[in-house]
Structures are given as C-alpha cells and as structure tokens.
PDB file of C-alpha atoms and ligand atoms in Angstrom:
ATOM      1  CA  MET A 640      73.944-118.708 -96.723  1.00 76.00           C
ATOM      2  CA  SER A 641      76.856-118.526 -94.372  1.00 88.00           C
ATOM      3  CA  ARG A 642      80.482-119.190 -95.551  1.00 95.00           C
ATOM      4  CA  PHE A 643      81.109-120.816 -92.058  1.00 98.00           C
ATOM      5  CA  ALA A 644      80.882-124.466 -91.498  1.00 98.00           C
ATOM      6  CA  ALA A 645      80.848-124.421 -87.631  1.00 98.00           C
ATOM      7  CA  VAL A 646      80.387-121.777 -84.886  1.00 98.00           C
ATOM      8  CA  ILE A 647      82.092-121.973 -81.675  1.00 99.00           C
ATOM      9  CA  PHE A 648      80.542-120.727 -78.413  1.00 98.00           C
ATOM     10  CA  ASP A 649      82.153-119.527 -75.248  1.00 98.00           C
ATOM     11  CA  LEU A 650      79.697-120.425 -72.267  1.00 97.00           C
ATOM     12  CA  ASP A 651      80.273-118.233 -69.187  1.00 95.00           C
ATOM     13  CA  GLY A 652      78.882-114.324 -69.775  1.00 95.00           C
ATOM     14  CA  VAL A 653      77.712-115.559 -73.369  1.00 97.00           C
ATOM     15  CA  ILE A 654      75.220-118.194 -73.406  1.00 98.00           C
ATOM     16  CA  THR A 655      74.355-117.640 -69.579  1.00 97.00           C
ATOM     17  CA  ASP A 656      75.423-115.147 -66.490  1.00 95.00           C
ATOM     18  CA  THR A 657      77.836-117.531 -64.651  1.00 94.00           C
ATOM     19  CA  ALA A 658      79.832-114.519 -65.379  1.00 91.00           C
ATOM     20  CA  ARG A 659      78.293-113.123 -62.367  1.00 94.00           C
ATOM     21  CA  TYR A 660      78.636-116.015 -60.104  1.00 96.00           C
ATOM     22  CA  HIS A 661      82.204-116.509 -60.888  1.00 96.00           C
ATOM     23  CA  TYR A 662      82.617-112.716 -60.008  1.00 96.00           C
ATOM     24  CA  LEU A 663      80.693-113.143 -56.593  1.00 97.00           C
ATOM     25  CA  ALA A 664      82.886-116.175 -55.633  1.00 97.00           C
ATOM     26  CA  TRP A 665      86.071-114.547 -56.405  1.00 97.00           C
ATOM     27  CA  LYS A 666      85.178-111.692 -54.851  1.00 98.00           C
ATOM     28  CA  ARG A 667      84.584-113.311 -51.492  1.00 98.00           C
ATOM     29  CA  LEU A 668      87.476-115.327 -51.710  1.00 98.00           C
ATOM     30  CA  ALA A 669      89.881-112.056 -52.655  1.00 98.00           C
ATOM     31  CA  GLU A 670      88.612-110.174 -49.559  1.00 97.00           C
ATOM     32  CA  SER A 671      88.961-113.387 -47.561  1.00 97.00           C
ATOM     33  CA  GLN A 672      92.631-112.649 -48.271  1.00 97.00           C
ATOM     34  CA  GLY A 673      92.598-108.827 -47.635  1.00 97.00           C
ATOM     35  CA  VAL A 674      92.652-108.185 -51.681  1.00 97.00           C
ATOM     36  CA  HIS A 675      90.727-105.380 -52.970  1.00 97.00           C
ATOM     37  CA  PHE A 676      88.253-107.028 -55.879  1.00 97.00           C
ATOM     38  CA  ASP A 677      85.723-105.142 -58.080  1.00 97.00           C
ATOM     39  CA  GLU A 678      84.414-105.461 -61.536  1.00 95.00           C
ATOM     40  CA  ALA A 679      87.228-103.768 -63.412  1.00 94.00           C
ATOM     41  CA  PHE A 680      89.871-106.202 -61.784  1.00 95.00           C
ATOM     42  CA  ASN A 681      87.111-109.019 -62.906  1.00 95.00           C
ATOM     43  CA  GLU A 682      87.060-108.037 -66.274  1.00 91.00           C
ATOM     44  CA  HIS A 683      90.949-109.303 -66.629  1.00 92.00           C
ATOM     45  CA  LEU A 684      89.473-112.531 -65.006  1.00 94.00           C
ATOM     46  CA  LYS A 685      87.217-113.690 -67.432  1.00 93.00           C
ATOM     47  CA  GLY A 686      88.005-116.614 -69.758  1.00 92.00           C
ATOM     48  CA  ILE A 687      91.146-117.312 -67.554  1.00 94.00           C
ATOM     49  CA  ASP A 688      91.131-120.714 -65.898  1.00 95.00           C
ATOM     50  CA  ARG A 689      90.752-121.400 -62.148  1.00 96.00           C
ATOM     51  CA  MET A 690      94.432-121.541 -61.010  1.00 96.00           C
ATOM     52  CA  GLY A 691      95.331-118.660 -63.420  1.00 95.00           C
ATOM     53  CA  SER A 692      92.637-116.663 -61.850  1.00 97.00           C
ATOM     54  CA  LEU A 693      93.880-117.317 -58.422  1.00 98.00           C
ATOM     55  CA  GLU A 694      97.236-116.362 -59.210  1.00 97.00           C
ATOM     56  CA  LEU A 695      96.272-112.956 -60.413  1.00 97.00           C
ATOM     57  CA  ILE A 696      94.410-112.056 -57.572  1.00 98.00           C
ATOM     58  CA  LEU A 697      97.004-113.356 -55.298  1.00 98.00           C
ATOM     59  CA  ALA A 698      99.615-111.042 -57.059  1.00 96.00           C
ATOM     60  CA  SER A 699      97.892-108.159 -54.840  1.00 94.00           C
ATOM     61  CA  ALA A 700      98.254-110.064 -51.599  1.00 95.00           C
ATOM     62  CA  THR A 701     100.589-108.797 -49.049  1.00 94.00           C
ATOM     63  CA  ARG A 702     102.007-112.559 -48.817  1.00 94.00           C
ATOM     64  CA  ARG A 703     103.209-115.252 -50.618  1.00 96.00           C
ATOM     65  CA  TYR A 704     101.090-118.686 -50.751  1.00 97.00           C
ATOM     66  CA  SER A 705     102.460-122.108 -50.871  1.00 98.00           C
ATOM     67  CA  ASP A 706     101.309-124.477 -53.730  1.00 97.00           C
ATOM     68  CA  ALA A 707      99.272-126.302 -51.248  1.00 98.00           C
ATOM     69  CA  GLU A 708      97.708-122.917 -50.001  1.00 98.00           C
ATOM     70  CA  LYS A 709      96.480-121.947 -53.538  1.00 98.00           C
ATOM     71  CA  LEU A 710      95.048-125.374 -54.301  1.00 98.00           C
ATOM     72  CA  ALA A 711      93.063-124.842 -51.168  1.00 98.00           C
ATOM     73  CA  LEU A 712      91.785-121.179 -52.207  1.00 98.00           C
ATOM     74  CA  ALA A 713      90.910-122.456 -55.476  1.00 98.00           C
ATOM     75  CA  THR A 714      89.024-125.699 -54.154  1.00 98.00           C
ATOM     76  CA  GLU A 715      87.136-123.124 -51.699  1.00 98.00           C
ATOM     77  CA  LYS A 716      86.338-120.879 -54.638  1.00 98.00           C
ATOM     78  CA  ASN A 717      85.148-123.890 -56.849  1.00 98.00           C
ATOM     79  CA  GLU A 718      82.965-125.040 -53.744  1.00 98.00           C
ATOM     80  CA  HIS A 719      81.228-121.413 -53.601  1.00 98.00           C
ATOM     81  CA  TYR A 720      80.652-121.375 -57.207  1.00 98.00           C
ATOM     82  CA  LYS A 721      79.212-124.901 -57.225  1.00 98.00           C
ATOM     83  CA  GLU A 722      76.657-123.780 -54.533  1.00 97.00           C
ATOM     84  CA  LEU A 723      75.860-120.773 -56.749  1.00 96.00           C
ATOM     85  CA  ILE A 724      75.397-122.552 -59.820  1.00 96.00           C
ATOM     86  CA  ALA A 725      73.390-125.552 -58.218  1.00 95.00           C
ATOM     87  CA  THR A 726      70.197-123.810 -58.763  1.00 92.00           C
ATOM     88  CA  MET A 727      70.259-122.863 -62.070  1.00 96.00           C
ATOM     89  CA  THR A 728      67.272-124.013 -64.366  1.00 97.00           C
ATOM     90  CA  PRO A 729      66.759-123.435 -68.213  1.00 98.00           C
ATOM     91  CA  SER A 730      65.294-119.880 -67.099  1.00 97.00           C
ATOM     92  CA  ASP A 731      68.920-118.962 -66.867  1.00 97.00           C
ATOM     93  CA  LEU A 732      69.869-118.863 -70.387  1.00 98.00           C
ATOM     94  CA  LEU A 733      70.474-115.329 -71.491  1.00 98.00           C
ATOM     95  CA  PRO A 734      67.984-113.775 -73.860  1.00 98.00           C
ATOM     96  CA  GLY A 735      68.779-114.787 -77.598  1.00 98.00           C
ATOM     97  CA  ALA A 736      70.857-117.685 -76.544  1.00 98.00           C
ATOM     98  CA  VAL A 737      68.802-120.486 -77.835  1.00 98.00           C
ATOM     99  CA  ALA A 738      67.458-118.399 -80.755  1.00 98.00           C
ATOM    100  CA  ALA A 739      71.288-117.872 -81.900  1.00 98.00           C
ATOM    101  CA  LEU A 740      72.042-121.931 -81.319  1.00 98.00           C
ATOM    102  CA  ASP A 741      68.864-122.707 -83.358  1.00 98.00           C
ATOM    103  CA  ASP A 742      69.601-120.475 -86.219  1.00 98.00           C
ATOM    104  CA  CYS A 743      73.061-121.759 -86.509  1.00 98.00           C
ATOM    105  CA  ARG A 744      71.615-125.282 -86.601  1.00 98.00           C
ATOM    106  CA  ALA A 745      69.086-124.409 -89.254  1.00 97.00           C
ATOM    107  CA  ALA A 746      71.717-123.004 -91.478  1.00 97.00           C
ATOM    108  CA  GLY A 747      73.650-126.458 -91.344  1.00 97.00           C
ATOM    109  CA  LEU A 748      76.548-125.067 -88.947  1.00 98.00           C
ATOM    110  CA  LYS A 749      78.239-127.514 -86.809  1.00 98.00           C
ATOM    111  CA  ILE A 750      78.364-125.836 -83.254  1.00 98.00           C
ATOM    112  CA  GLY A 751      80.995-126.503 -80.758  1.00 98.00           C
ATOM    113  CA  LEU A 752      81.456-125.111 -76.972  1.00 98.00           C
ATOM    114  CA  ALA A 753      85.068-123.849 -75.962  1.00 98.00           C
ATOM    115  CA  SER A 754      84.937-123.084 -72.024  1.00 98.00           C
ATOM    116  CA  VAL A 755      88.013-123.148 -69.979  1.00 97.00           C
ATOM    117  CA  SER A 756      85.690-123.882 -67.007  1.00 97.00           C
ATOM    118  CA  ARG A 757      85.803-127.410 -65.731  1.00 97.00           C
ATOM    119  CA  ASN A 758      81.939-126.959 -64.875  1.00 98.00           C
ATOM    120  CA  ALA A 759      81.080-126.536 -68.133  1.00 98.00           C
ATOM    121  CA  PHE A 760      79.147-129.646 -68.432  1.00 98.00           C
ATOM    122  CA  THR A 761      77.054-129.302 -65.284  1.00 97.00           C
ATOM    123  CA  VAL A 762      76.274-125.735 -66.354  1.00 98.00           C
ATOM    124  CA  LEU A 763      74.683-127.004 -69.796  1.00 98.00           C
ATOM    125  CA  ASP A 764      73.474-129.945 -68.011  1.00 97.00           C
ATOM    126  CA  ARG A 765      71.557-127.691 -65.930  1.00 97.00           C
ATOM    127  CA  LEU A 766      70.322-125.509 -68.539  1.00 98.00           C
ATOM    128  CA  GLY A 767      69.181-128.291 -70.518  1.00 98.00           C
ATOM    129  CA  ILE A 768      71.062-127.305 -73.758  1.00 98.00           C
ATOM    130  CA  THR A 769      73.790-130.133 -73.808  1.00 98.00           C
ATOM    131  CA  GLY A 770      71.955-131.610 -76.984  1.00 98.00           C
ATOM    132  CA  LYS A 771      72.513-128.622 -78.960  1.00 98.00           C
ATOM    133  CA  PHE A 772      76.480-129.005 -79.234  1.00 98.00           C
ATOM    134  CA  ASP A 773      77.923-131.451 -81.839  1.00 98.00           C
ATOM    135  CA  TYR A 774      81.304-131.011 -79.496  1.00 98.00           C
ATOM    136  CA  VAL A 775      82.165-129.806 -76.169  1.00 98.00           C
ATOM    137  CA  VAL A 776      85.789-129.080 -75.111  1.00 98.00           C
ATOM    138  CA  ASP A 777      86.585-130.990 -71.891  1.00 98.00           C
ATOM    139  CA  ALA A 778      88.686-128.131 -70.296  1.00 97.00           C
ATOM    140  CA  GLY A 779      90.448-130.805 -68.112  1.00 96.00           C
ATOM    141  CA  THR A 780      92.159-131.910 -71.600  1.00 97.00           C
ATOM    142  CA  ILE A 781      93.568-128.270 -72.330  1.00 97.00           C
ATOM    143  CA  ALA A 782      97.038-127.448 -71.514  1.00 96.00           C
ATOM    144  CA  LYS A 783      96.894-123.675 -72.409  1.00 96.00           C
ATOM    145  CA  GLY A 784      94.056-121.544 -71.429  1.00 95.00           C
ATOM    146  CA  LYS A 785      92.656-118.493 -73.160  1.00 96.00           C
ATOM    147  CA  PRO A 786      94.223-116.385 -74.680  1.00 97.00           C
ATOM    148  CA  ASP A 787      96.298-119.286 -76.119  1.00 98.00           C
ATOM    149  CA  PRO A 788      94.225-120.430 -79.366  1.00 98.00           C
ATOM    150  CA  GLU A 789      94.423-124.094 -77.966  1.00 98.00           C
ATOM    151  CA  ILE A 790      90.903-124.697 -77.121  1.00 98.00           C
ATOM    152  CA  PHE A 791      89.211-123.248 -79.973  1.00 98.00           C
ATOM    153  CA  LEU A 792      91.374-125.264 -82.205  1.00 98.00           C
ATOM    154  CA  LYS A 793      90.829-128.402 -80.738  1.00 98.00           C
ATOM    155  CA  ALA A 794      86.934-127.677 -81.043  1.00 98.00           C
ATOM    156  CA  ALA A 795      87.595-126.919 -84.776  1.00 98.00           C
ATOM    157  CA  ARG A 796      89.680-130.161 -85.085  1.00 98.00           C
ATOM    158  CA  GLU A 797      86.800-132.201 -83.533  1.00 98.00           C
ATOM    159  CA  LEU A 798      84.181-130.787 -85.371  1.00 98.00           C
ATOM    160  CA  ARG A 799      86.357-131.665 -88.497  1.00 98.00           C
ATOM    161  CA  VAL A 800      86.581-128.345 -89.889  1.00 98.00           C
ATOM    162  CA  THR A 801      89.494-125.891 -90.819  1.00 98.00           C
ATOM    163  CA  PRO A 802      89.744-122.793 -88.471  1.00 98.00           C
ATOM    164  CA  ASP A 803      89.020-120.342 -91.146  1.00 98.00           C
ATOM    165  CA  ALA A 804      85.666-121.906 -91.787  1.00 98.00           C
ATOM    166  CA  CYS A 805      84.584-121.360 -87.906  1.00 98.00           C
ATOM    167  CA  PHE A 806      83.741-118.385 -85.886  1.00 98.00           C
ATOM    168  CA  GLY A 807      83.679-117.655 -82.151  1.00 98.00           C
ATOM    169  CA  VAL A 808      81.522-116.049 -79.988  1.00 98.00           C
ATOM    170  CA  GLU A 809      83.150-114.752 -76.671  1.00 98.00           C
ATOM    171  CA  ASP A 810      82.442-112.248 -73.894  1.00 96.00           C
ATOM    172  CA  ALA A 811      85.940-112.092 -72.687  1.00 95.00           C
ATOM    173  CA  VAL A 812      89.249-110.025 -74.000  1.00 95.00           C
ATOM    174  CA  ALA A 813      91.279-113.353 -73.409  1.00 96.00           C
ATOM    175  CA  GLY A 814      88.612-115.302 -75.493  1.00 98.00           C
ATOM    176  CA  VAL A 815      88.631-112.864 -78.331  1.00 98.00           C
ATOM    177  CA  SER A 816      92.634-113.023 -78.331  1.00 98.00           C
ATOM    178  CA  SER A 817      92.063-117.165 -78.471  1.00 98.00           C
ATOM    179  CA  ILE A 818      89.609-116.950 -81.242  1.00 98.00           C
ATOM    180  CA  LYS A 819      91.972-114.440 -83.380  1.00 98.00           C
ATOM    181  CA  ALA A 820      95.065-116.574 -82.481  1.00 98.00           C
ATOM    182  CA  ALA A 821      92.970-119.705 -83.700  1.00 98.00           C
ATOM    183  CA  GLY A 822      92.681-117.818 -87.327  1.00 98.00           C
ATOM    184  CA  MET A 823      88.762-117.371 -86.713  1.00 98.00           C
ATOM    185  CA  TYR A 824      86.392-114.665 -87.112  1.00 98.00           C
ATOM    186  CA  ALA A 825      85.474-113.294 -83.694  1.00 98.00           C
ATOM    187  CA  VAL A 826      81.907-112.158 -82.643  1.00 98.00           C
ATOM    188  CA  GLY A 827      82.431-110.166 -79.380  1.00 98.00           C
ATOM    189  CA  VAL A 828      79.642-109.971 -76.977  1.00 98.00           C
ATOM    190  CA  GLY A 829      79.262-107.029 -74.600  1.00 97.00           C
ATOM    191  CA  ASP A 830      81.241-103.608 -74.933  1.00 97.00           C
ATOM    192  CA  PRO A 831      82.891-102.642 -78.075  1.00 98.00           C
ATOM    193  CA  GLN A 832      85.436-100.622 -76.406  1.00 97.00           C
ATOM    194  CA  VAL A 833      86.453-103.603 -74.455  1.00 95.00           C
ATOM    195  CA  LEU A 834      86.407-106.043 -77.029  1.00 97.00           C
ATOM    196  CA  ALA A 835      88.049-103.909 -79.716  1.00 98.00           C
ATOM    197  CA  ALA A 836      90.011-107.006 -81.248  1.00 98.00           C
ATOM    198  CA  ALA A 837      86.734-108.949 -82.256  1.00 98.00           C
ATOM    199  CA  ASP A 838      85.632-108.666 -85.822  1.00 98.00           C
ATOM    200  CA  ILE A 839      82.169-107.519 -84.587  1.00 98.00           C
ATOM    201  CA  VAL A 840      80.721-106.876 -81.459  1.00 98.00           C
ATOM    202  CA  ILE A 841      76.950-107.045 -80.410  1.00 98.00           C
ATOM    203  CA  PRO A 842      75.735-106.271 -77.055  1.00 98.00           C
ATOM    204  CA  ASP A 843      73.935-109.774 -76.306  1.00 98.00           C
ATOM    205  CA  LEU A 844      72.552-112.654 -78.186  1.00 98.00           C
ATOM    206  CA  THR A 845      69.490-111.010 -78.931  1.00 98.00           C
ATOM    207  CA  GLN A 846      71.433-109.211 -81.569  1.00 98.00           C
ATOM    208  CA  PHE A 847      72.886-112.596 -83.017  1.00 98.00           C
ATOM    209  CA  ARG A 848      72.575-112.257 -86.837  1.00 98.00           C
ATOM    210  CA  LEU A 849      74.425-115.107 -88.773  1.00 97.00           C
ATOM    211  CA  GLU A 850      73.969-113.318 -92.086  1.00 96.00           C
ATOM    212  CA  GLN A 851      75.897-110.238 -90.777  1.00 96.00           C
ATOM    213  CA  TYR A 852      79.207-112.277 -90.112  1.00 97.00           C
ATOM    214  CA  LYS A 853      81.553-112.884 -93.126  1.00 93.00           C
TER     215      LYS A 853
HETATM  216  C1  G6P B 512      85.480-119.274 -67.732  1.00 93.47           C
HETATM  217  C2  G6P B 512      85.276-118.351 -66.903  1.00 93.47           C
HETATM  218  C3  G6P B 512      86.497-117.807 -66.014  1.00 93.47           C
HETATM  219  C4  G6P B 512      86.423-119.064 -64.743  1.00 93.47           C
HETATM  220  C5  G6P B 512      86.891-120.204 -65.869  1.00 93.47           C
HETATM  221  C6  G6P B 512      87.207-121.535 -65.084  1.00 93.47           C
HETATM  222  O1  G6P B 512      86.514-118.955 -68.550  1.00 93.47           O
HETATM  223  O2  G6P B 512      85.001-117.211 -67.704  1.00 93.47           O
HETATM  224  O3  G6P B 512      85.855-116.569 -64.975  1.00 93.47           O
HETATM  225  O4  G6P B 512      87.468-118.712 -64.202  1.00 93.47           O
HETATM  226  O5  G6P B 512      85.952-120.377 -66.928  1.00 93.47           O
HETATM  227  O6  G6P B 512      86.196-121.986 -64.400  1.00 93.47           O
HETATM  228  P1  G6P B 512      85.858-123.200 -63.522  1.00 93.47           P
HETATM  229  O7  G6P B 512      84.593-123.416 -63.437  1.00 93.47           O
HETATM  230  O8  G6P B 512      86.868-124.354 -63.843  1.00 93.47           O
HETATM  231  O9  G6P B 512      86.718-122.827 -62.079  1.00 93.47           O
HETATM  232 MG1   MG B 513      83.181-116.340 -70.896  1.00 93.47          MG
END
C-alpha cells in the first residue's frame, strides 16, 4: 500500500531515451556556431526548455545573437530533433517503463506526465502510451520551466491531489529541483552523485519499486 495518491513522470531520459536525441540535435547546432559541446555540458541542459537551453549554449559563443537569430536557431534544432524522433516506435520505450506505469496503475495511483518538451505529445503517441496517463501537461501552457515547481504543481492540481501526496520521477538535476520545490518526494533516475537532491536514486526504471518510496 503506497502512501501516495499520484505519480508524476518526466519523459525524456526516464521513459524513453530522447535525451540522446536532444543531445545530438543540440551538439550539431552548437558546433555549427563554433561552440564546443559535450556530455558534461549537456547534463546542464537536461530538463531545461528549448529557448533556455539555447541561451546556455550561446553564452559560450563569440558573438551576440538577435532575438530573430535565436528563434531561427531554436527552430533549426527542433526540426533536426523532429527528424530524429519521427522513426520512434514502442521499441524505444526504456526497459522497465511500462512495468513501472502499470505497477502505479495497479496500486490505484493517478499518473501524470510533466515534461517541458513541446514534442511530448508526439513522443507519447509514437511510443503508444498516451492512454496510460491521466493527465499530460501541455508544455506550451507553462510560464516557468524546471527547476521552477510550476509544471509539477500544475500536474498535481489537474490530477486533483495535493503535492505532498505525489512523487515525481526525473533524470535531470533541474527536474529533481522542480519536484522538491513543489514539495513532493523525488525519485531520481541516473547517477546518485549527479541527482544528490533526490530522496532516492535508481539507475533505471527496471529498478522501480513503488513500495520503497515513502
Ligand atoms: C525536456 C528535455 C530537454 C529539452 C526540453 C524542451 O525537458 O529534457 O532536453 O530541451 O524538454 O524540449 P522541446 O522538445 O520542447 O524542444
Ligand atoms: Mg528528462
């Protein structure tokens, strides 16, 4: 019996490996502007929205960019990203993802999705799991991205549960901060040293154990 009434999942890097596609698309974009881009830098972009990520990359560029140029670069990155996700199928679900969702469902929890990606609906659709969620936040309605708590609080409100009755599942430092700022229990997915602010960290969803989250 879980003390929680709802679980709110992140998408990219938790349920599917789109974090890899974001990385590839940003790397190509950054290098086209002469900005060095590697896995370590990418770690800071995880969970950060599109324009916020671009700003972080261009901070290392040798010149300044107009708003119109920034918009064009963000669009270019997104077009590349959309090409990368166009071929996704249910086989791109990460191991343990469906079992974790089904365990939460079997325990009577409501299930939400809190991704700041404007491509989240497309990705869920390609993975064939849209129907497993009671509520998916539309990233276009969120004013402040992660690490602000807005997106997790909105998911809780729409699921009609209080934040303290929710737990969030995240692979990003900014995402774990967002969950904690929302007053929720945080399950980190990844490296415990990177996700030190989480209440518990598991390497991937094959290790998801609902009964251990208190
Ligand atoms: C997620 C990913 C980020 C990505 C953001 C916006 O949070 O972790 O890497 O930048 O979504 O995604 P979008 O698909 O809207 O560009
Ligand atoms: Mg993520």
